mmCIF file of C-alpha atoms in Angstrom:
data_model
loop_
_atom_site.group_PDB
_atom_site.id
_atom_site.type_symbol
_atom_site.label_atom_id
_atom_site.label_comp_id
_atom_site.label_asym_id
_atom_site.label_seq_id
_atom_site.Cartn_x
_atom_site.Cartn_y
_atom_site.Cartn_z
ATOM 1 C CA MET A 1 99.788 62.011 310.842
ATOM 2 C CA ALA A 2 100.221 65.707 310.417
ATOM 3 C CA LEU A 3 101.530 65.220 306.855
ATOM 4 C CA ARG A 4 98.650 62.983 306.020
ATOM 5 C CA THR A 5 96.203 65.610 307.282
ATOM 6 C CA VAL A 6 97.929 68.270 305.058
ATOM 7 C CA CYS A 7 97.622 66.139 302.038
ATOM 8 C CA ALA A 8 93.972 65.276 302.749
ATOM 9 C CA ALA A 9 93.215 68.954 303.199
ATOM 10 C CA ALA A 10 95.025 69.951 300.052
ATOM 11 C CA LEU A 11 93.035 67.317 298.024
ATOM 12 C CA ARG A 12 89.783 68.417 299.574
ATOM 13 C CA THR A 13 90.430 72.057 298.880
ATOM 14 C CA GLY A 14 91.391 71.216 295.261
ATOM 15 C CA THR A 15 88.232 69.258 294.768
ATOM 16 C CA ASP A 16 86.008 71.991 296.318
ATOM 17 C CA LEU A 17 87.511 74.711 294.290
ATOM 18 C CA GLY A 18 87.661 72.700 291.065
ATOM 19 C CA VAL A 19 91.354 72.905 290.722
ATOM 20 C CA ASN A 20 92.833 70.120 288.479
ATOM 21 C CA ASN A 21 96.455 70.384 289.797
ATOM 22 C CA ALA A 22 95.794 69.322 293.333
ATOM 23 C CA ARG A 23 98.853 67.089 293.169
ATOM 24 C CA ALA A 24 101.010 70.180 293.254
ATOM 25 C CA PHE A 25 99.998 70.855 296.809
ATOM 26 C CA VAL A 26 100.954 67.280 297.825
ATOM 27 C CA THR A 27 104.327 67.638 296.052
ATOM 28 C CA THR A 28 105.009 70.952 297.854
ATOM 29 C CA ALA A 29 104.213 69.353 301.095
ATOM 30 C CA PHE A 30 106.721 66.599 300.588
ATOM 31 C CA LEU A 31 109.413 68.966 299.236
ATOM 32 C CA CYS A 32 109.231 71.183 302.285
ATOM 33 C CA LYS A 33 110.662 68.195 304.349
ATOM 34 C CA ARG A 34 113.727 67.886 302.146
ATOM 35 C CA VAL A 35 116.960 68.042 304.110
ATOM 36 C CA PRO A 36 119.510 70.575 302.933
ATOM 37 C CA PRO A 37 123.004 69.358 301.915
ATOM 38 C CA LEU A 38 125.749 69.186 304.651
ATOM 39 C CA GLY A 39 128.103 71.301 302.518
ATOM 40 C CA PRO A 40 128.687 72.982 299.151
ATOM 41 C CA MET A 41 127.810 70.805 296.206
ATOM 42 C CA PRO A 42 130.205 70.031 293.289
ATOM 43 C CA ASN A 43 130.528 73.025 290.760
ATOM 44 C CA GLU A 44 128.249 75.118 292.823
ATOM 45 C CA GLU A 45 130.218 78.310 292.116
ATOM 46 C CA ILE A 46 129.576 77.980 288.333
ATOM 47 C CA ASP A 47 126.808 80.253 286.916
ATOM 48 C CA VAL A 48 125.056 77.944 284.454
ATOM 49 C CA LYS A 49 123.143 80.941 283.045
ATOM 50 C CA ASN A 50 126.278 82.643 281.928
ATOM 51 C CA LEU A 51 128.718 79.995 280.728
ATOM 52 C CA ALA A 52 130.639 82.402 278.665
ATOM 53 C CA SER A 53 132.084 83.986 281.872
ATOM 54 C CA VAL A 54 133.590 80.685 282.979
ATOM 55 C CA GLU A 55 137.358 80.704 282.804
ATOM 56 C CA LYS A 56 138.717 78.484 280.110
ATOM 57 C CA TYR A 57 141.614 75.981 280.780
ATOM 58 C CA ARG A 58 143.449 76.889 277.464
ATOM 59 C CA SER A 59 145.676 73.833 277.752
ATOM 60 C CA TYR A 60 145.396 70.291 278.593
ATOM 61 C CA ASN A 61 148.237 70.486 281.178
ATOM 62 C CA ARG A 62 146.336 73.060 283.120
ATOM 63 C CA TYR A 63 143.189 71.108 283.153
ATOM 64 C CA PHE A 64 145.022 67.996 284.301
ATOM 65 C CA ARG A 65 146.646 69.894 287.102
ATOM 66 C CA GLN A 66 143.413 71.357 288.305
ATOM 67 C CA ALA A 67 141.699 67.926 288.067
ATOM 68 C CA ALA A 68 144.354 66.336 290.221
ATOM 69 C CA GLU A 69 143.993 69.178 292.833
ATOM 70 C CA ALA A 70 140.218 68.666 292.923
ATOM 71 C CA ARG A 71 140.585 64.933 293.327
ATOM 72 C CA ASN A 72 142.994 65.215 296.287
ATOM 73 C CA LYS A 73 140.777 67.903 297.931
ATOM 74 C CA ASP A 74 138.885 66.739 300.986
ATOM 75 C CA VAL A 75 135.106 66.814 300.551
ATOM 76 C CA TRP A 76 132.243 66.238 302.926
ATOM 77 C CA TRP A 77 130.429 63.695 300.821
ATOM 78 C CA LYS A 78 131.362 60.016 300.672
ATOM 79 C CA THR A 79 132.512 58.682 297.322
ATOM 80 C CA TYR A 80 131.941 55.168 295.955
ATOM 81 C CA ARG A 81 135.642 54.462 296.319
ATOM 82 C CA SER A 82 135.447 55.229 300.079
ATOM 83 C CA TYR A 83 132.376 52.916 300.339
ATOM 84 C CA VAL A 84 134.250 50.005 298.747
ATOM 85 C CA GLU A 85 137.423 50.544 300.703
ATOM 86 C CA ASN A 86 135.607 50.449 303.982
ATOM 87 C CA ALA A 87 133.736 47.264 302.853
ATOM 88 C CA ASP A 88 137.040 45.653 301.477
ATOM 89 C CA PRO A 89 140.296 47.114 302.833
ATOM 90 C CA GLU A 90 142.179 45.165 300.209
ATOM 91 C CA HIS A 91 140.284 46.686 297.270
ATOM 92 C CA GLY A 92 142.589 48.258 294.754
ATOM 93 C CA ALA A 93 145.759 46.895 296.430
ATOM 94 C CA GLU A 94 148.480 45.938 293.993
ATOM 95 C CA ARG A 95 148.964 42.300 293.348
ATOM 96 C CA VAL A 96 152.387 40.615 293.482
ATOM 97 C CA ASP A 97 153.828 38.872 290.430
ATOM 98 C CA ILE A 98 155.072 35.450 291.659
ATOM 99 C CA GLY A 99 155.963 33.999 288.288
ATOM 100 C CA LEU A 100 159.084 34.053 286.128
ATOM 101 C CA PRO A 101 160.264 37.506 284.822
ATOM 102 C CA TYR A 102 159.097 38.322 281.324
ATOM 103 C CA TYR A 103 161.682 39.634 278.908
ATOM 104 C CA GLN A 104 160.161 41.853 276.231
ATOM 105 C CA PRO A 105 161.710 41.049 272.788
ATOM 106 C CA CYS A 106 163.481 43.885 270.992
ATOM 107 C CA ARG A 107 160.949 45.771 268.860
ATOM 108 C CA THR A 108 163.574 46.710 266.328
ATOM 109 C CA LYS A 109 164.595 43.092 265.712
ATOM 110 C CA GLU A 110 160.871 41.992 265.494
ATOM 111 C CA VAL A 111 160.094 44.696 262.824
ATOM 112 C CA LYS A 112 163.189 43.808 260.821
ATOM 113 C CA LYS A 113 162.335 40.101 260.920
ATOM 114 C CA LYS A 114 158.676 40.823 259.823
ATOM 115 C CA ARG A 115 159.925 42.966 256.939
ATOM 116 C CA GLN A 116 162.308 40.243 255.795
ATOM 117 C CA VAL A 117 159.494 37.695 255.850
ATOM 118 C CA MET A 118 157.226 39.971 253.815
ATOM 119 C CA LYS A 119 159.929 40.525 251.230
ATOM 120 C CA GLU A 120 160.549 36.764 250.785
ATOM 121 C CA ASN A 121 156.756 36.217 250.514
ATOM 122 C CA LYS A 122 156.561 38.774 247.764
ATOM 123 C CA LYS A 123 159.325 36.915 245.797
ATOM 124 C CA ASN A 124 157.770 33.477 246.243
ATOM 125 C CA VAL A 125 155.930 32.670 242.964
ATOM 126 C CA GLU A 126 154.152 29.539 244.262
ATOM 127 C CA LEU A 127 152.675 31.656 247.229
ATOM 128 C CA GLU A 128 151.451 34.454 244.813
ATOM 129 C CA ARG A 129 149.854 31.754 242.508
ATOM 130 C CA ALA A 130 148.120 29.983 245.474
ATOM 131 C CA SER A 131 146.831 33.319 246.697
ATOM 132 C CA ARG A 132 145.628 34.295 243.268
ATOM 133 C CA LEU A 133 143.775 31.015 242.738
ATOM 134 C CA ARG A 134 142.489 30.951 246.346
ATOM 135 C CA THR A 135 144.080 27.679 247.075
ATOM 136 C CA PHE A 136 146.463 29.054 249.729
ATOM 137 C CA LYS A 137 146.160 27.269 253.146
ATOM 138 C CA ILE A 138 147.258 28.846 256.386
ATOM 139 C CA PRO A 139 149.370 26.417 258.576
ATOM 140 C CA LEU A 140 147.409 26.516 261.830
ATOM 141 C CA ASP A 141 150.284 24.771 263.684
ATOM 142 C CA GLN A 142 152.580 27.698 262.903
ATOM 143 C CA VAL A 143 149.811 30.163 263.976
ATOM 144 C CA GLN A 144 149.479 28.250 267.299
ATOM 145 C CA GLU A 145 153.166 28.263 267.853
ATOM 146 C CA THR A 146 153.513 31.986 267.061
ATOM 147 C CA TRP A 147 150.608 32.784 269.460
ATOM 148 C CA GLU A 148 152.089 30.789 272.249
ATOM 149 C CA LYS A 149 155.366 32.644 271.863
ATOM 150 C CA THR A 150 153.976 36.150 271.582
ATOM 151 C CA THR A 151 150.507 37.135 273.069
ATOM 152 C CA GLY A 152 149.398 33.784 274.303
ATOM 153 C CA PRO A 153 150.588 34.058 277.911
ATOM 154 C CA PHE A 154 148.900 37.452 278.236
ATOM 155 C CA HIS A 155 145.593 35.989 276.947
ATOM 156 C CA VAL A 156 145.678 33.072 279.253
ATOM 157 C CA LYS A 157 146.360 35.360 282.257
ATOM 158 C CA ARG A 158 143.317 37.498 281.217
ATOM 159 C CA LEU A 159 141.204 34.390 281.140
ATOM 160 C CA ALA A 160 142.475 33.173 284.519
ATOM 161 C CA ASP A 161 141.562 36.633 285.937
ATOM 162 C CA HIS A 162 138.165 36.289 284.414
ATOM 163 C CA TYR A 163 137.499 32.922 285.968
ATOM 164 C CA GLY A 164 138.984 33.924 289.384
ATOM 165 C CA VAL A 165 141.745 31.420 289.320
ATOM 166 C CA PHE A 166 144.474 33.737 290.734
ATOM 167 C CA ARG A 167 141.952 35.129 293.278
ATOM 168 C CA ASP A 168 141.053 31.722 294.743
ATOM 169 C CA LEU A 169 144.403 29.971 294.426
ATOM 170 C CA PHE A 170 146.946 32.759 295.007
ATOM 171 C CA PRO A 171 145.199 35.617 297.011
ATOM 172 C CA MET A 172 146.735 39.049 296.015
ATOM 173 C CA ALA A 173 149.128 37.436 293.612
ATOM 174 C CA TYR A 174 149.351 36.316 289.899
ATOM 175 C CA PHE A 175 151.799 34.881 287.451
ATOM 176 C CA LEU A 176 152.267 34.856 283.762
ATOM 177 C CA PRO A 177 151.920 31.359 282.299
ATOM 178 C CA GLN A 178 154.991 31.338 280.081
ATOM 179 C CA VAL A 179 155.134 27.508 279.674
ATOM 180 C CA THR A 180 152.319 26.057 277.536
ATOM 181 C CA LEU A 181 150.712 23.146 279.411
ATOM 182 C CA LYS A 182 148.989 20.653 277.211
ATOM 183 C CA VAL A 183 146.572 18.210 278.892
ATOM 184 C CA CYS A 184 144.678 15.557 276.855
ATOM 185 C CA TYR A 185 142.295 13.077 278.340
ATOM 186 C CA SER A 186 141.523 11.012 275.199
ATOM 187 C CA GLN A 187 143.454 10.944 271.937
ATOM 188 C CA ASP A 188 140.517 9.333 270.086
ATOM 189 C CA ASN A 189 137.787 11.854 271.009
ATOM 190 C CA GLY A 190 140.174 14.820 271.178
ATOM 191 C CA THR A 191 139.281 15.696 274.706
ATOM 192 C CA HIS A 192 141.675 18.434 275.642
ATOM 193 C CA VAL A 193 141.912 20.919 278.407
ATOM 194 C CA HIS A 194 142.207 24.475 277.328
ATOM 195 C CA TYR A 195 141.295 27.527 279.401
ATOM 196 C CA GLY A 196 137.764 27.166 280.676
ATOM 197 C CA ASN A 197 136.258 24.650 278.276
ATOM 198 C CA GLN A 198 133.536 22.247 279.644
ATOM 199 C CA LEU A 199 134.263 18.444 280.198
ATOM 200 C CA THR A 200 132.187 15.719 281.813
ATOM 201 C CA PRO A 201 133.317 13.748 284.777
ATOM 202 C CA THR A 202 133.156 10.660 282.657
ATOM 203 C CA GLU A 203 135.704 12.134 280.136
ATOM 204 C CA ALA A 204 138.024 13.034 283.019
ATOM 205 C CA ALA A 205 137.652 9.752 284.842
ATOM 206 C CA THR A 206 141.277 8.708 284.218
ATOM 207 C CA ALA A 207 144.572 10.462 284.480
ATOM 208 C CA PRO A 208 145.399 12.443 281.371
ATOM 209 C CA GLN A 209 148.465 12.712 279.221
ATOM 210 C CA ILE A 210 150.597 15.767 280.025
ATOM 211 C CA SER A 211 153.134 17.471 277.726
ATOM 212 C CA PHE A 212 155.146 20.651 277.925
ATOM 213 C CA ASN A 213 158.385 22.063 276.645
ATOM 214 C CA ALA A 214 161.083 21.313 279.314
ATOM 215 C CA GLU A 215 164.839 21.820 279.347
ATOM 216 C CA GLU A 216 167.121 18.773 279.816
ATOM 217 C CA GLY A 217 167.812 18.103 283.500
ATOM 218 C CA SER A 218 164.990 20.422 284.797
ATOM 219 C CA LEU A 219 162.593 19.350 287.465
ATOM 220 C CA TRP A 220 158.850 20.183 287.706
ATOM 221 C CA THR A 221 155.704 19.804 289.897
ATOM 222 C CA LEU A 222 152.270 19.253 288.547
ATOM 223 C CA LEU A 223 149.076 20.004 290.512
ATOM 224 C CA LEU A 224 145.386 19.492 289.887
ATOM 225 C CA THR A 225 143.008 21.060 292.384
ATOM 226 C CA CYS A 226 139.448 22.355 292.562
ATOM 227 C CA PRO A 227 138.574 25.432 294.638
ATOM 228 C CA ASP A 228 134.781 25.011 294.293
ATOM 229 C CA GLU A 229 134.308 21.377 295.364
ATOM 230 C CA HIS A 230 134.792 21.402 299.223
ATOM 231 C CA LEU A 231 131.667 20.406 301.035
ATOM 232 C CA GLN A 232 132.338 22.152 304.433
ATOM 233 C CA ASP A 233 134.979 24.986 304.047
ATOM 234 C CA ASN A 234 134.507 27.697 301.254
ATOM 235 C CA GLU A 235 138.144 28.733 301.580
ATOM 236 C CA ALA A 236 139.631 25.142 301.078
ATOM 237 C CA GLU A 237 140.119 22.954 298.106
ATOM 238 C CA TYR A 238 140.242 19.359 297.218
ATOM 239 C CA ILE A 239 143.383 18.112 295.695
ATOM 240 C CA HIS A 240 142.894 15.663 292.802
ATOM 241 C CA TRP A 241 146.513 15.009 291.617
ATOM 242 C CA LEU A 242 149.976 16.014 292.757
ATOM 243 C CA VAL A 243 153.209 14.826 291.111
ATOM 244 C CA GLY A 244 156.628 16.239 292.153
ATOM 245 C CA ASN A 245 160.233 16.105 290.984
ATOM 246 C CA ILE A 246 159.242 15.447 287.449
ATOM 247 C CA PRO A 247 162.418 15.085 285.335
ATOM 248 C CA GLY A 248 161.840 17.061 281.986
ATOM 249 C CA SER A 249 158.451 16.486 280.619
ATOM 250 C CA ALA A 250 158.100 12.829 281.710
ATOM 251 C CA VAL A 251 155.243 13.003 284.226
ATOM 252 C CA GLN A 252 155.249 9.244 284.630
ATOM 253 C CA ALA A 253 158.761 9.216 285.978
ATOM 254 C CA GLY A 254 157.832 11.791 288.679
ATOM 255 C CA GLU A 255 157.127 11.142 292.315
ATOM 256 C CA GLU A 256 153.252 10.764 292.686
ATOM 257 C CA LEU A 257 152.394 12.346 295.965
ATOM 258 C CA CYS A 258 148.666 12.072 295.473
ATOM 259 C CA HIS A 259 147.055 9.564 293.108
ATOM 260 C CA TYR A 260 144.668 10.859 290.540
ATOM 261 C CA LEU A 261 141.042 11.393 291.861
ATOM 262 C CA PRO A 262 138.233 11.857 289.237
ATOM 263 C CA PRO A 263 136.252 15.067 289.404
ATOM 264 C CA PHE A 264 133.174 14.693 291.702
ATOM 265 C CA PRO A 265 131.070 17.895 291.521
ATOM 266 C CA ALA A 266 128.073 17.404 293.800
ATOM 267 C CA ARG A 267 124.674 17.264 292.219
ATOM 268 C CA GLY A 268 122.936 20.613 292.181
ATOM 269 C CA THR A 269 126.030 22.810 292.665
ATOM 270 C CA GLY A 270 126.590 23.715 289.047
ATOM 271 C CA PHE A 271 129.941 23.995 287.221
ATOM 272 C CA HIS A 272 133.182 23.521 289.057
ATOM 273 C CA ARG A 273 136.677 24.704 288.124
ATOM 274 C CA TYR A 274 139.486 22.056 287.808
ATOM 275 C CA ILE A 275 142.763 23.879 287.596
ATOM 276 C CA TYR A 276 146.185 22.469 286.456
ATOM 277 C CA VAL A 277 149.229 24.329 287.805
ATOM 278 C CA LEU A 278 152.736 23.653 286.652
ATOM 279 C CA PHE A 279 155.710 24.731 288.884
ATOM 280 C CA LYS A 280 159.328 24.783 287.864
ATOM 281 C CA GLN A 281 161.717 23.618 290.547
ATOM 282 C CA ASP A 282 165.107 25.066 291.225
ATOM 283 C CA GLY A 283 166.237 21.568 292.417
ATOM 284 C CA PRO A 284 165.076 18.431 294.081
ATOM 285 C CA ILE A 285 162.442 18.974 296.882
ATOM 286 C CA ASN A 286 161.579 16.711 299.725
ATOM 287 C CA PHE A 287 157.778 16.216 299.662
ATOM 288 C CA GLN A 288 157.511 13.730 302.300
ATOM 289 C CA GLU A 289 154.931 15.758 304.273
ATOM 290 C CA ASN A 290 152.676 16.023 301.278
ATOM 291 C CA ILE A 291 152.289 12.294 300.446
ATOM 292 C CA ARG A 292 148.851 10.962 300.616
ATOM 293 C CA PRO A 293 148.156 7.215 301.082
ATOM 294 C CA SER A 294 147.109 5.077 298.229
ATOM 295 C CA PRO A 295 144.199 4.605 297.709
ATOM 296 C CA CYS A 296 143.261 7.838 299.468
ATOM 297 C CA GLN A 297 139.442 7.493 300.417
ATOM 298 C CA SER A 298 139.081 10.289 303.015
ATOM 299 C CA LEU A 299 138.011 13.726 301.844
ATOM 300 C CA VAL A 300 139.705 15.145 305.028
ATOM 301 C CA GLN A 301 143.110 13.983 303.575
ATOM 302 C CA HIS A 302 142.193 15.539 300.242
ATOM 303 C CA THR A 303 141.594 18.915 301.889
ATOM 304 C CA PHE A 304 144.270 21.229 300.497
ATOM 305 C CA LYS A 305 145.171 24.872 299.880
ATOM 306 C CA THR A 306 147.455 25.757 296.918
ATOM 307 C CA VAL A 307 148.692 28.937 298.644
ATOM 308 C CA ASP A 308 149.929 26.937 301.613
ATOM 309 C CA LEU A 309 151.905 24.621 299.352
ATOM 310 C CA TYR A 310 153.426 27.530 297.466
ATOM 311 C CA ARG A 311 154.330 29.484 300.610
ATOM 312 C CA LYS A 312 156.087 26.345 301.993
ATOM 313 C CA TYR A 313 158.150 25.789 298.919
ATOM 314 C CA GLN A 314 158.261 29.342 297.354
ATOM 315 C CA ASP A 315 162.070 29.493 297.576
ATOM 316 C CA ASN A 316 162.498 26.362 295.483
ATOM 317 C CA MET A 317 159.684 26.499 292.806
ATOM 318 C CA THR A 318 157.830 29.017 290.720
ATOM 319 C CA PRO A 319 154.515 28.746 288.949
ATOM 320 C CA VAL A 320 154.894 28.873 285.146
ATOM 321 C CA GLY A 321 152.022 26.908 283.542
ATOM 322 C CA LEU A 322 148.294 26.875 283.818
ATOM 323 C CA ALA A 323 145.197 25.114 282.222
ATOM 324 C CA PHE A 324 141.776 24.596 283.612
ATOM 325 C CA PHE A 325 138.328 23.231 282.634
ATOM 326 C CA GLN A 326 134.765 23.212 283.929
ATOM 327 C CA CYS A 327 132.814 20.322 285.003
ATOM 328 C CA GLN A 328 129.333 19.532 286.366
ATOM 329 C CA TRP A 329 127.563 16.430 287.746
ATOM 330 C CA ASP A 330 126.833 13.336 285.722
ATOM 331 C CA GLN A 331 126.170 9.722 286.571
ATOM 332 C CA SER A 332 129.732 8.817 287.067
ATOM 333 C CA VAL A 333 130.027 11.149 290.133
ATOM 334 C CA THR A 334 127.664 8.758 291.971
ATOM 335 C CA ASP A 335 130.011 5.824 291.305
ATOM 336 C CA THR A 336 132.997 7.891 292.532
ATOM 337 C CA PHE A 337 131.306 8.793 295.818
ATOM 338 C CA HIS A 338 130.099 5.133 296.389
ATOM 339 C CA ASN A 339 133.087 3.079 295.132
ATOM 340 C CA THR A 340 136.091 5.452 295.417
ATOM 341 C CA LEU A 341 135.307 7.577 298.402
ATOM 342 C CA ASN A 342 133.101 5.023 300.123
ATOM 343 C CA MET A 343 130.421 7.604 301.254
ATOM 344 C CA ARG A 344 126.811 8.593 300.604
ATOM 345 C CA GLU A 345 126.490 11.021 297.798
ATOM 346 C CA PRO A 346 125.480 14.582 298.819
ATOM 347 C CA VAL A 347 122.685 16.066 296.717
ATOM 348 C CA PHE A 348 121.773 19.782 296.692
ATOM 349 C CA GLU A 349 118.881 19.697 294.480
ATOM 350 C CA PHE A 350 115.272 18.220 294.680
ATOM 351 C CA ILE A 351 114.967 14.927 292.759
ATOM 352 C CA ARG A 352 111.443 14.653 291.620
ATOM 353 C CA PRO A 353 110.017 11.144 292.209
ATOM 354 C CA PRO A 354 108.229 9.350 289.346
ATOM 355 C CA VAL A 355 104.543 10.085 288.812
ATOM 356 C CA TYR A 356 102.407 7.485 290.719
ATOM 357 C CA HIS A 357 99.734 5.548 288.850
ATOM 358 C CA PRO A 358 97.279 3.210 290.608
ATOM 359 C CA PRO A 359 97.438 -0.430 289.426
ATOM 360 C CA GLN A 360 96.072 -0.918 285.939
ATOM 361 C CA VAL A 361 92.591 -2.659 285.765
ATOM 362 C CA LYS A 362 91.478 -4.787 282.952
ATOM 363 C CA TYR A 363 88.223 -3.050 282.378
ATOM 364 C CA PRO A 364 88.635 0.689 283.266
ATOM 365 C CA HIS A 365 85.278 2.332 283.964
ATOM 366 C CA ARG A 366 84.705 6.010 283.308
ATOM 367 C CA GLN A 367 88.440 6.571 282.621
ATOM 368 C CA PRO A 368 89.752 8.979 279.880
ATOM 369 C CA LEU A 369 90.362 7.778 276.370
ATOM 370 C CA ARG A 370 94.282 7.766 276.900
ATOM 371 C CA TYR A 371 94.070 5.675 279.997
ATOM 372 C CA LEU A 372 96.465 3.028 278.697
ATOM 373 C CA ASP A 373 99.099 5.665 277.882
ATOM 374 C CA ARG A 374 99.898 5.863 281.627
ATOM 375 C CA TYR A 375 101.198 2.263 281.590
ATOM 376 C CA ARG A 376 103.274 2.212 278.549
ATOM 377 C CA ASP A 377 106.944 1.146 279.107
ATOM 378 C CA GLY A 378 108.261 3.934 276.819
ATOM 379 C CA LYS A 379 109.380 1.659 274.089
ATOM 380 C CA GLU A 380 108.242 1.858 270.487
ATOM 381 C CA HIS A 381 105.135 -0.153 269.894
ATOM 382 C CA THR A 382 104.108 -2.076 266.719
ATOM 383 C CA TYR A 383 100.378 -1.341 266.321
ATOM 384 C CA GLY A 384 98.523 -3.830 264.132
ATOM 385 C CA ILE A 385 101.440 -6.176 263.569
ATOM 386 C CA TYR A 386 100.772 -9.822 264.830
#
């Protein structure tokens, strides 16, 4: 109330005296209530009017040393990092690599091999002629193979971090997918699973074909899960497929612990992530506790956590492969809920009912000219053809 009286008096005085800058009095009244800082501000000792007198660092090492001292010095203000650390104690914590160790190839051998290939290409007459005539075709299969052996695993890991795959499946952990996992739902349409591409539930209605490079005599475990689909628990997942003790790359010969369940993203919940994870086993594993009945029609039995499975068998298997796609609702999801899961379909969006029209009359009185358009069946009409 006192501040309002001061502002009103200042405006009245400015009007009576003919002063145009009456706002200056109001601003001064607000600034007089400003609270002083609790301590010295950063770089308060520097005289900005005489910057020539500021001591120069003269070397980068000295600047770096003083910057480190200033960073470790206790200050009275609260930094953004302290705010985040108080809100999330695990912020900035180092993640654990749970995958296979990565062996960096020898740089000298790589350079020597590259120079040898360039020397052979320069001596190749047919290659020079195709390049000059602009008929040279790059073999994309070789490019794909080279990418998978060099920078491919790092790119896949970066995409998995972008989509939050490691955050939701393996909290505070990650792995480098060194084994390329190829998932194909339809050979005719070329419906492949890559790293975040979009598929429809209709395209993923049946179990896909899986292929990967495996040594003879090795055992593997394949998992398909969805961290976004659970209807009651945000931290839980729904398992869609689990095959253990796969000999080599023959998925059909493995022990099917959970039969394939088509994706069922609820209507109105947007895109869901469906993630394939490939584990390499050190030997045969007894999965009797993880077997689901067939057919499994209960969502309670499909409730699952990947991190719990890994913690249980982490001494006997290691994640090495990854592939995932995104999916949202279509009409086949309704059939999955009704026929496969035997339950009502949950809907999280408003379904607008059709527009109501009163019964059509033969002689409409005082109706608009396009009265009959309300009662068309939507099919193409043949006007004037009898």
